[in-house]
mmCIF file of C-alpha atoms in Angstrom:
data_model
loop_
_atom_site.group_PDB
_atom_site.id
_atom_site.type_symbol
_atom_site.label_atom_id
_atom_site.label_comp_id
_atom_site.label_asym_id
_atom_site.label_seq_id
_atom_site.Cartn_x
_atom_site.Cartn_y
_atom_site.Cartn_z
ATOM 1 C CA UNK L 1 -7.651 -1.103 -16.952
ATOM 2 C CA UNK L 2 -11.371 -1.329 -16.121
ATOM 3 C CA UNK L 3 -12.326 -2.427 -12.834
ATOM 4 C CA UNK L 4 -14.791 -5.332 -12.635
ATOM 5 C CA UNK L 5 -17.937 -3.064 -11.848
ATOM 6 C CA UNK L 6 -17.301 -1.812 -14.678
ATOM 7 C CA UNK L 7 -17.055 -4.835 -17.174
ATOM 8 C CA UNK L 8 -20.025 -6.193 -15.386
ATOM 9 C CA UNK L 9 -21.582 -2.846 -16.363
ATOM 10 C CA UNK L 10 -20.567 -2.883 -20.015
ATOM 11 C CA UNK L 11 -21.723 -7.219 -19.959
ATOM 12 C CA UNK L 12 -25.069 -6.324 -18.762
ATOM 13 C CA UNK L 13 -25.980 -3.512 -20.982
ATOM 14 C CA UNK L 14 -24.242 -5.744 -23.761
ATOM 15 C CA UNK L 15 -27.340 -7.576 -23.227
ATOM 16 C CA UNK L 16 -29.865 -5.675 -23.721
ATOM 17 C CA UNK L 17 -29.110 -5.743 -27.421
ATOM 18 C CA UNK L 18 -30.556 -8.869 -27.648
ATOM 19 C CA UNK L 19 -33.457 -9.321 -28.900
ATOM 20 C CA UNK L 20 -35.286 -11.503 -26.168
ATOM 21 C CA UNK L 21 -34.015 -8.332 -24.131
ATOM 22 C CA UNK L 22 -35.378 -5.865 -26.256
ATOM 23 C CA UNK L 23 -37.587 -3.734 -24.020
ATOM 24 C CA UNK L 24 -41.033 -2.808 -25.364
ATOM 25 C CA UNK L 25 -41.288 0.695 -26.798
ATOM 26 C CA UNK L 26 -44.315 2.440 -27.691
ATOM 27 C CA UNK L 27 -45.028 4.724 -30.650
ATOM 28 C CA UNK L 28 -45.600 7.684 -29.153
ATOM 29 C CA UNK L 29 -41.915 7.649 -27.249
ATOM 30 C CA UNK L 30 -40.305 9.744 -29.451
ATOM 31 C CA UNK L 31 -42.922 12.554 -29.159
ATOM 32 C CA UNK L 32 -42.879 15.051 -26.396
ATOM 33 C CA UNK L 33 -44.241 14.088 -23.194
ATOM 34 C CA UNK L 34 -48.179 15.522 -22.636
ATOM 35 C CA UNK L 35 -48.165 18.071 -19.779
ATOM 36 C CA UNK L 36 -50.811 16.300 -17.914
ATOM 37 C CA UNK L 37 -48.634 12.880 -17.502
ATOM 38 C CA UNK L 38 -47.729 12.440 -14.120
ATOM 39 C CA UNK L 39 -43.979 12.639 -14.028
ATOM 40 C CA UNK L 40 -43.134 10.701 -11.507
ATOM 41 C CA UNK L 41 -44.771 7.648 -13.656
ATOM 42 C CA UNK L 42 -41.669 7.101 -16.095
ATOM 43 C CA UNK L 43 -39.073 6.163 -13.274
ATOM 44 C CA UNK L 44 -41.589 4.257 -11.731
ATOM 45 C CA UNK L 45 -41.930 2.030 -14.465
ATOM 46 C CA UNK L 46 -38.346 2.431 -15.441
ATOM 47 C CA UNK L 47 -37.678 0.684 -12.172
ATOM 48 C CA UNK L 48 -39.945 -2.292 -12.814
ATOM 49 C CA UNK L 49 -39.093 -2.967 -15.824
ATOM 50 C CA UNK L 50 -34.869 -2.994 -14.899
ATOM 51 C CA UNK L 51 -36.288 -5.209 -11.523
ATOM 52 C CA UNK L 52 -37.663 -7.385 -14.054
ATOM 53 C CA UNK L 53 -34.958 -7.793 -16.316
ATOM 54 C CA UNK L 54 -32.734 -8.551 -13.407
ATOM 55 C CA UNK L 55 -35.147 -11.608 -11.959
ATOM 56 C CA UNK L 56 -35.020 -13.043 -15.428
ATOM 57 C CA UNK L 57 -31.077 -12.884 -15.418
ATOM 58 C CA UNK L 58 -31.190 -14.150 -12.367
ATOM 59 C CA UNK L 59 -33.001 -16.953 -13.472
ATOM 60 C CA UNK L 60 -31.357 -17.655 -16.381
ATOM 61 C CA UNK L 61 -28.324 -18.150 -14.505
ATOM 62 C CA UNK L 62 -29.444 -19.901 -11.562
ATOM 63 C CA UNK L 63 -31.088 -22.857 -13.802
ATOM 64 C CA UNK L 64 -28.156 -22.875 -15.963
ATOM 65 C CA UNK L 65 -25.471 -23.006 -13.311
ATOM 66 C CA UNK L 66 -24.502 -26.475 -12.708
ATOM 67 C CA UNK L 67 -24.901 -28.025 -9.388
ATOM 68 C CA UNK L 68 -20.952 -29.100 -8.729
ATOM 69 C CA UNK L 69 -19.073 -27.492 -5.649
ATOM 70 C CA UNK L 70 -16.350 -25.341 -5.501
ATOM 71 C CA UNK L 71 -13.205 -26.466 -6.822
ATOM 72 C CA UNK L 72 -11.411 -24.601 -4.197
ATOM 73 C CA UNK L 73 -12.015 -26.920 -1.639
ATOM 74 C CA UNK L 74 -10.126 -27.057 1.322
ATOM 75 C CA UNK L 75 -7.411 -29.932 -0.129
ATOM 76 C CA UNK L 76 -6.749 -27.160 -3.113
ATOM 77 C CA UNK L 77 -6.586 -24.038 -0.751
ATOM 78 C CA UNK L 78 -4.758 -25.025 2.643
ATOM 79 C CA UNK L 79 -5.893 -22.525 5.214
ATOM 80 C CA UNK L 80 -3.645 -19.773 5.781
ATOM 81 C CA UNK L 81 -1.563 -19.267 8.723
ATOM 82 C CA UNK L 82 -3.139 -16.100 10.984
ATOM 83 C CA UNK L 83 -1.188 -13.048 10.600
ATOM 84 C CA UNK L 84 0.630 -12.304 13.916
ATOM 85 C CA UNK L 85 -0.093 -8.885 13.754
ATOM 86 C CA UNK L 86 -3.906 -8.984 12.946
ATOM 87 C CA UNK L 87 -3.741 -11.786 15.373
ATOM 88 C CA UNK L 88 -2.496 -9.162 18.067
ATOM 89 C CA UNK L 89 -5.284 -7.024 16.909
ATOM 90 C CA UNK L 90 -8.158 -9.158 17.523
ATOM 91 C CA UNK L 91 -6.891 -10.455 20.958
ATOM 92 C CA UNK L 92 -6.335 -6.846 22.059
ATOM 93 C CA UNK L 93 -10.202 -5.673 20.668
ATOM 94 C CA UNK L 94 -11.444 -9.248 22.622
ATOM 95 C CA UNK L 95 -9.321 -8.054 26.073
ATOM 96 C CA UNK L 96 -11.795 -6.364 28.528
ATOM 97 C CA UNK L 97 -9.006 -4.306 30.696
ATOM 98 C CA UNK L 98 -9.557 -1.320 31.205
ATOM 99 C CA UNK L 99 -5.151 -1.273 31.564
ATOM 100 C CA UNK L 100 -4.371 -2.721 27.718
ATOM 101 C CA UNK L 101 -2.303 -0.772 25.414
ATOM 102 C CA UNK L 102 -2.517 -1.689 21.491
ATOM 103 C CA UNK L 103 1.270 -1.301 20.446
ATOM 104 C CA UNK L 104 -0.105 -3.701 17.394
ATOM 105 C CA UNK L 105 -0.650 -2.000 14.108
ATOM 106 C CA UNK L 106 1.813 1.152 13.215
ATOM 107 C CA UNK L 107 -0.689 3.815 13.513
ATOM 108 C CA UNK L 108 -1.177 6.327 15.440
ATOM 109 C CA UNK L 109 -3.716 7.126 18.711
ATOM 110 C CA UNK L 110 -3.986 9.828 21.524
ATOM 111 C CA UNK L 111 -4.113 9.454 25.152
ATOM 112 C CA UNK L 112 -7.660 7.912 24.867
ATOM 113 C CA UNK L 113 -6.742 5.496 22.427
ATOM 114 C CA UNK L 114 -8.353 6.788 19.688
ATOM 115 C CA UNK L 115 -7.252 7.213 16.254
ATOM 116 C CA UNK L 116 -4.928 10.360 15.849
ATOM 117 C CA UNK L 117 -4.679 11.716 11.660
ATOM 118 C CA UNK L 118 -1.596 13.488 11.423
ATOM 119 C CA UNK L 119 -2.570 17.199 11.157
ATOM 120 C CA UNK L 120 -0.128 17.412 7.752
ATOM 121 C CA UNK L 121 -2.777 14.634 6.129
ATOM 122 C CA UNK L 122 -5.849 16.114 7.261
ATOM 123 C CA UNK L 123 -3.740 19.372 5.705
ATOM 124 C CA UNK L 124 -3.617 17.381 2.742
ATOM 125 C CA UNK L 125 -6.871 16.189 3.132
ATOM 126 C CA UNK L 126 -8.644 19.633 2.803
ATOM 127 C CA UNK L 127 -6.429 20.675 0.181
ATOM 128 C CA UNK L 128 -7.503 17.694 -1.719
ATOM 129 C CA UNK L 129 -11.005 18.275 -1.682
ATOM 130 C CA UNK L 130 -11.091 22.055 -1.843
ATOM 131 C CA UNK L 131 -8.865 21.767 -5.499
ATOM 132 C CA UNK L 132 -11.485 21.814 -7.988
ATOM 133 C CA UNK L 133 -9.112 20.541 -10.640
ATOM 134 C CA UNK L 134 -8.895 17.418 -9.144
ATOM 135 C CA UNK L 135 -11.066 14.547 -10.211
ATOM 136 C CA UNK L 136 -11.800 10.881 -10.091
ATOM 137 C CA UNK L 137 -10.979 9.784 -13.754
ATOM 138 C CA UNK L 138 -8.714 7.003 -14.137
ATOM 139 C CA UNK L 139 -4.687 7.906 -14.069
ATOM 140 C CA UNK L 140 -2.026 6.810 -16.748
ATOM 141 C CA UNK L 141 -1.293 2.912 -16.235
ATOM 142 C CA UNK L 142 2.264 4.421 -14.303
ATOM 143 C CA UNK L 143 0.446 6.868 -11.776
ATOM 144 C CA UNK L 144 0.242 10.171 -11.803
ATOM 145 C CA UNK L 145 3.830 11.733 -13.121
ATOM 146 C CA UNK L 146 3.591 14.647 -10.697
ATOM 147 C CA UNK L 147 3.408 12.246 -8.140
ATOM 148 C CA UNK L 148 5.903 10.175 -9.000
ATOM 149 C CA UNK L 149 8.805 12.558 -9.852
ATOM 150 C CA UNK L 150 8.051 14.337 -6.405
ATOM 151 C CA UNK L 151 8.308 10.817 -4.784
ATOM 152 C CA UNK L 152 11.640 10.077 -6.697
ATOM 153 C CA UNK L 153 13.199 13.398 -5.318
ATOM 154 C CA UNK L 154 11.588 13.144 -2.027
ATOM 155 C CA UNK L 155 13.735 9.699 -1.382
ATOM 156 C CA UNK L 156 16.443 10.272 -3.260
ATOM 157 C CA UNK L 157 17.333 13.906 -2.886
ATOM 158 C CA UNK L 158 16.691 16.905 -5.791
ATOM 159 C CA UNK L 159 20.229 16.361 -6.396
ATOM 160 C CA UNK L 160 20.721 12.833 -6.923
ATOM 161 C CA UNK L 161 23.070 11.735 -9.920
ATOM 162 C CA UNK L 162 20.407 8.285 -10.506
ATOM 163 C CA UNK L 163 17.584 11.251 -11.785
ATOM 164 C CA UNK L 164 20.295 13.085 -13.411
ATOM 165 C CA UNK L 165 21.049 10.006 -15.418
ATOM 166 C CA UNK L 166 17.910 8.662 -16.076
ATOM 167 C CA UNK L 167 18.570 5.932 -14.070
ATOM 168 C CA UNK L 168 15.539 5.794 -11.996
ATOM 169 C CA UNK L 169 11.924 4.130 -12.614
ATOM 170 C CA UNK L 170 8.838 5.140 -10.884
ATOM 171 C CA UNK L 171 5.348 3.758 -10.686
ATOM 172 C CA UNK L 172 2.592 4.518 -8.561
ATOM 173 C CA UNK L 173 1.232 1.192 -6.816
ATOM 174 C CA UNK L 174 -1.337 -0.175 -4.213
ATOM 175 C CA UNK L 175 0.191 0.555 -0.808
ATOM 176 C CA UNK L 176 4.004 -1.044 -0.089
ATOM 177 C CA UNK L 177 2.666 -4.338 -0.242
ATOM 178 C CA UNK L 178 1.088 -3.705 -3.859
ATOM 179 C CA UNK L 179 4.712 -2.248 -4.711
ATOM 180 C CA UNK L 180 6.837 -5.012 -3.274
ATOM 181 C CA UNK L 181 5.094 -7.422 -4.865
ATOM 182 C CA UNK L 182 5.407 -5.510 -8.376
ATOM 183 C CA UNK L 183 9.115 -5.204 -7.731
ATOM 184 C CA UNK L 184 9.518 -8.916 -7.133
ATOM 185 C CA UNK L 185 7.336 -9.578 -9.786
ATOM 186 C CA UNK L 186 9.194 -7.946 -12.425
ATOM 187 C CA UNK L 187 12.722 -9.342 -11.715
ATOM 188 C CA UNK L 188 11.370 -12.577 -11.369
ATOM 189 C CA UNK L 189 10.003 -12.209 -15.068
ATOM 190 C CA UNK L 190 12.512 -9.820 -16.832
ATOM 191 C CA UNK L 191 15.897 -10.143 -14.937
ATOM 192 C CA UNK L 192 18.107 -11.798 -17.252
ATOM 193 C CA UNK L 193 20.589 -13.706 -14.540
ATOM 194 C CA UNK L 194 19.947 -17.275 -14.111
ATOM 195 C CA UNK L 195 19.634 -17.846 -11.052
ATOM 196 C CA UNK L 196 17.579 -14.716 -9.927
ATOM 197 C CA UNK L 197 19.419 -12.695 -7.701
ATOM 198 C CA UNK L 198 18.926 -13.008 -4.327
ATOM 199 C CA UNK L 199 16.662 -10.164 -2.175
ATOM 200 C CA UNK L 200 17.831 -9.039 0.854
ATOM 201 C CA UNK L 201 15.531 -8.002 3.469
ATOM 202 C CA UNK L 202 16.173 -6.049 7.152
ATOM 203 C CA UNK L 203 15.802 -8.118 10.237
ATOM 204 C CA UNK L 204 13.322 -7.238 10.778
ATOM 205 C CA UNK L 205 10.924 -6.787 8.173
ATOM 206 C CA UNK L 206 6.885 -7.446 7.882
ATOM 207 C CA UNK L 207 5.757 -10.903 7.713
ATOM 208 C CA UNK L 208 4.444 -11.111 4.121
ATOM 209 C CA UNK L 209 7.646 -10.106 2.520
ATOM 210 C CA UNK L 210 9.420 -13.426 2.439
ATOM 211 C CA UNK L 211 6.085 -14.977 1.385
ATOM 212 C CA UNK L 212 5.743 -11.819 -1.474
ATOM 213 C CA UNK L 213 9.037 -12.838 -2.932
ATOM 214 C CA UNK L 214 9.063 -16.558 -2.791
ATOM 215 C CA UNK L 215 5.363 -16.699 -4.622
ATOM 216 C CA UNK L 216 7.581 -15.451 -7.333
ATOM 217 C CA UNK L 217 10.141 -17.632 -6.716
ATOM 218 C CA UNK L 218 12.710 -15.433 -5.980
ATOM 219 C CA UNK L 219 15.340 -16.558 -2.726
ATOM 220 C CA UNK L 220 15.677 -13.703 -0.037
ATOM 221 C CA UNK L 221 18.510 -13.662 2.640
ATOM 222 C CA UNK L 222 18.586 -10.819 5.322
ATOM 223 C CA UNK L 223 20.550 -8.431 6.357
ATOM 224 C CA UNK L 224 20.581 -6.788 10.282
ATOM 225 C CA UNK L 225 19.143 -3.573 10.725
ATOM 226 C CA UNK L 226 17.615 -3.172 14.127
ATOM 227 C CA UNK L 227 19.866 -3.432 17.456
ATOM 228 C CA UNK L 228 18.235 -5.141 20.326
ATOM 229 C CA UNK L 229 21.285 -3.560 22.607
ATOM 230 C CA UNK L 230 21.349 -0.207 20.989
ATOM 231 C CA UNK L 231 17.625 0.026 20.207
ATOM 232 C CA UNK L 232 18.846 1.823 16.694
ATOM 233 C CA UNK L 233 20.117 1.370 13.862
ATOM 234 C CA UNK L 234 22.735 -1.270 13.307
ATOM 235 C CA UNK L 235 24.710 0.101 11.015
ATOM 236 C CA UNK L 236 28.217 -1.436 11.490
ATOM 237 C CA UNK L 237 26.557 -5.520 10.846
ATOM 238 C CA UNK L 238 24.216 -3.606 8.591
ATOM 239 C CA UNK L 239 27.206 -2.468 6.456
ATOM 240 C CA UNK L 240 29.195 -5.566 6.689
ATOM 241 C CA UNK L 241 26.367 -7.821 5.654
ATOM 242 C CA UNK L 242 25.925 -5.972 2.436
ATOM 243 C CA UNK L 243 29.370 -5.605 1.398
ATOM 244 C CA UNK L 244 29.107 -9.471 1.770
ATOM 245 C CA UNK L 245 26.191 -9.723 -0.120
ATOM 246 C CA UNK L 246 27.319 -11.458 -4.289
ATOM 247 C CA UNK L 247 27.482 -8.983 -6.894
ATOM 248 C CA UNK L 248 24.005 -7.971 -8.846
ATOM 249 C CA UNK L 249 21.977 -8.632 -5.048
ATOM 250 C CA UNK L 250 18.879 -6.450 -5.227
ATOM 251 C CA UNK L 251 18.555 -4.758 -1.412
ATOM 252 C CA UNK L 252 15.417 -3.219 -0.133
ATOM 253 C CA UNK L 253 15.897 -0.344 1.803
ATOM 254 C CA UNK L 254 13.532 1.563 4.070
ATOM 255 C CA UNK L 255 13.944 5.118 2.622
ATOM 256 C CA UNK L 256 12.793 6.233 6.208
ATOM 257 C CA UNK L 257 12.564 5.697 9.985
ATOM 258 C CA UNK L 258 11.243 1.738 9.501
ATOM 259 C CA UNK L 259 7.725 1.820 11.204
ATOM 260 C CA UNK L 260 7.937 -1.413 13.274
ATOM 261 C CA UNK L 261 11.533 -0.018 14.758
ATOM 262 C CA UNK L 262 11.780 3.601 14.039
ATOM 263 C CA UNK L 263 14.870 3.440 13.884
ATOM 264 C CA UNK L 264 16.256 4.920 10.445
ATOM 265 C CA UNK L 265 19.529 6.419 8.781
ATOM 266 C CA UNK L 266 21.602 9.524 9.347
ATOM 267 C CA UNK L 267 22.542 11.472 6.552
ATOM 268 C CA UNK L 268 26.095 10.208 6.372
ATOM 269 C CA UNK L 269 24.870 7.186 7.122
ATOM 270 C CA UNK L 270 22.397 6.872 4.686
ATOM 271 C CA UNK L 271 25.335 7.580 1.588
ATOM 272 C CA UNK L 272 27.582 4.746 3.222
ATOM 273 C CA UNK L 273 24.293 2.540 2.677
ATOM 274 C CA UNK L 274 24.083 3.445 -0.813
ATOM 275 C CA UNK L 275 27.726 2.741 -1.640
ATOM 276 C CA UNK L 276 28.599 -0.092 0.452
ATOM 277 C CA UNK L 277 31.273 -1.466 -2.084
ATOM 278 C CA UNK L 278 33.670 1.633 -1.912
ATOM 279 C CA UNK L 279 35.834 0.030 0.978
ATOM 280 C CA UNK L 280 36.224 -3.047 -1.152
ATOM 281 C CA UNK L 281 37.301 -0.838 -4.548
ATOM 282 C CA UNK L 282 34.833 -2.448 -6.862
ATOM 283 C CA UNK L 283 33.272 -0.712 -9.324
ATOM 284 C CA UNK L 284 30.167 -2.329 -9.452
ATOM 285 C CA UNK L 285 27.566 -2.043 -6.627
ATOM 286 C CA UNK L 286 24.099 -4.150 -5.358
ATOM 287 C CA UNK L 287 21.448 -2.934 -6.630
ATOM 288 C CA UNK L 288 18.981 -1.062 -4.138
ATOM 289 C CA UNK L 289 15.480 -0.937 -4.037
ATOM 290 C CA UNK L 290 13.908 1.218 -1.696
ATOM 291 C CA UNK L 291 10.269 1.262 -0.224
ATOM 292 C CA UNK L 292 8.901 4.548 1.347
ATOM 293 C CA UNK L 293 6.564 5.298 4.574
ATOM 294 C CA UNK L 294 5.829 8.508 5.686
ATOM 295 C CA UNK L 295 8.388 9.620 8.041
ATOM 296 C CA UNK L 296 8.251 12.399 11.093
ATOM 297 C CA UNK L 297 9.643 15.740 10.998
ATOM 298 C CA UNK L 298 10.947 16.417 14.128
ATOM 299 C CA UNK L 299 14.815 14.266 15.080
ATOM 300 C CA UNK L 300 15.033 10.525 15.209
ATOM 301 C CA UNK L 301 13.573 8.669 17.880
ATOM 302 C CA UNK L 302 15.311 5.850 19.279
ATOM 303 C CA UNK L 303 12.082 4.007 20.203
ATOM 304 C CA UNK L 304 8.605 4.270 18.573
ATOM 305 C CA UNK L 305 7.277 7.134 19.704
ATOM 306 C CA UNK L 306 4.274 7.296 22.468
ATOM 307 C CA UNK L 307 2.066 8.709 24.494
ATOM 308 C CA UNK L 308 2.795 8.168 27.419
ATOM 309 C CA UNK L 309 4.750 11.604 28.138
ATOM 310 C CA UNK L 310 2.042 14.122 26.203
ATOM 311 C CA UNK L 311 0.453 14.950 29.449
ATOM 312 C CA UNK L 312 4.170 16.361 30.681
ATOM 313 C CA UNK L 313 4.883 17.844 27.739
ATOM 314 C CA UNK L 314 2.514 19.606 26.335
ATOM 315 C CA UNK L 315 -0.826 18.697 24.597
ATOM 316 C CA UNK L 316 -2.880 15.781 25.571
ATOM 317 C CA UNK L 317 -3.716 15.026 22.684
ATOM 318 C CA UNK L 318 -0.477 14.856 20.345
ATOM 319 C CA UNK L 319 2.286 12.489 20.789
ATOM 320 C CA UNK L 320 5.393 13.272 21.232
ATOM 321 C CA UNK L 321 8.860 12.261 20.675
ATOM 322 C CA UNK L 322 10.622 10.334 23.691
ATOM 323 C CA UNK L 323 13.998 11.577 23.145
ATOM 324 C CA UNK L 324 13.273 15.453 21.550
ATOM 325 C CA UNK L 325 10.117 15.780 23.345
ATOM 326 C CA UNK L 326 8.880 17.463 20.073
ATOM 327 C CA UNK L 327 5.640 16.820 18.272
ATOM 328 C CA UNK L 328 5.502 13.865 15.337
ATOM 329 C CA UNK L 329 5.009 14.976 12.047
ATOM 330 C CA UNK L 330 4.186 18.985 13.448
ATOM 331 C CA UNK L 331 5.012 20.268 10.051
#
């Protein structure tokens, strides 16, 4: 698909096949150019005449456009609710002490509060740009299939019997709010049980997810995920919630360390998640959906990780893990 630059592109030069847009060509334009014309010239009055062109659009447009307001007034489109988080954001840029910490948005910054880039993207980064088979031309309507098979076994394991089988779907989307919204869009148009099943979310999860789901009318329910006591993973309520959960439930699952917790799965853990039916003996398990963030290297971290302890550990300028000590995402 075309982005809109690009069919306003094709609509204006459309018009130029028109004959009240039919430029005026001399005689003598398809003969060679005499060596004493100034070269610059042609541009020159390449550039008026497009300017020109463009004012008479313009013009066209303006008189014919009728006078009426919006339609999207503010009866039609009720002013959203501020995002908490953004919310957070601007109150923390407005703050003038010198003592604030942003612990807002889930991205890294060093002990001067300024944006840290992972040293495996700007890796990637330079490998990116140095590739010279890599270009900018428009990528099959499912992403790139390199990309996508290496995400499948990157989440699911090399060794997962769902490849194996052909059992497993990937498409390449806009961020993990372009992909839940996909997701949700698609079983609320193609799954075939009436009702639509229900979509279980952690507790917690971001804010836009229940309103992603239910502008495709789709019910969501939640399941526990993050101990207040523990400050991990709750995986015993997490467990028991989802063996409760009706057959055919779909389940999104954070793939790895959730980035508004960090807490995330063990191994073991992680295979009791995906089978959560086994201690009831029924064949047929919830469906689970899973949506990826990059994930650190080094062990779990009970807390998100932070600054604070760089300066005794090491460099003052990458953070470190609060339980291992070790640097995020070193690799």
């Amino acid at each position: 698909m075309s982005p809109p630059h690009d069919f306003a592109a094709r609509s204006s030069s459309s018009s130029s096949f028109h004959p009240r847009h039919q430029p005026q060509r001399s005689t003598s334009s398809s003969s060679p150019p005499s060596p004493s014309a100034a070269p610059a010239s042609v541009p020159h009055h390449s550039h008026l005449a497009a300017r020109s062109r463009l004012s008479n659009i313009s013009r066209h447009i303006a008189m014919a456009a009728p006078a009426n307001p919006s339609v999207f007034t503010a009866a039609v489109v009720p002013q959203a609710p501020e995002d908490p988080l953004f919310g957070l954001m601007r109150a923390y840029k407005q703050d003038t002490s010198d003592k604030k910490v942003d612990l807002g948005i889930g991205a890294y910054r060093d002990n001067n509060a300024k944006p840290w880039v992972l040293p495996v993207v700007k890796k990637a980064d330079e490998l990116l740009r140095s590739d010279p088979n890599l270009n900018h031309e428009y990528l099959p309507i499912a992403g790139l299939p390199e990309f996508t098979s290496a995400a499948q076994r990157l989440i699911l394991g090399a060794d997962s019997p769902a490849i194996k089988e052909n059992r497993v779907i990937s498409l390449q989307t806009i961020s993990g709010t372009g992909a839940v919204h996909l997701g949700g869009l698609f079983l609320s148009k193609f799954h075939p049980s009436q009702p639509k099943p229900t979509i279980y979310l952690s507790s917690p999860t971001w804010a836009n997810h229940t309103q992603i789901f239910s502008n495709v009318h789709l019910r969501t329910a939640t399941y526990p995920y993050f101990s207040p006591a523990t400050r991990g993973l709750d995986i015993t309520g997490m467990l028991d919630a989802l063996r409760a959960a009706p057959r055919g439930s779909i389940i999104l699952l954070h793939a790895c360390p959730s980035q508004r917790t960090s807490a995330c799965t063990a191994s073991a853990q992680a295979r009791s998640t995906s089978s959560p039916r086994r201690a009831h003996r029924r064949p047929r398990q919830p469906r689970t959906w899973r949506r990826s963030w990059p994930s650190c290297s080094g062990p779990r971290s009970r807390t998100r990780p932070r600054t604070a302890r760089a300066s005794r550990r090491g460099s003052s300028t990458t953070p470190r893990c609060l339980r291992s000590g070790r640097p995020i995402c070193a690799r």
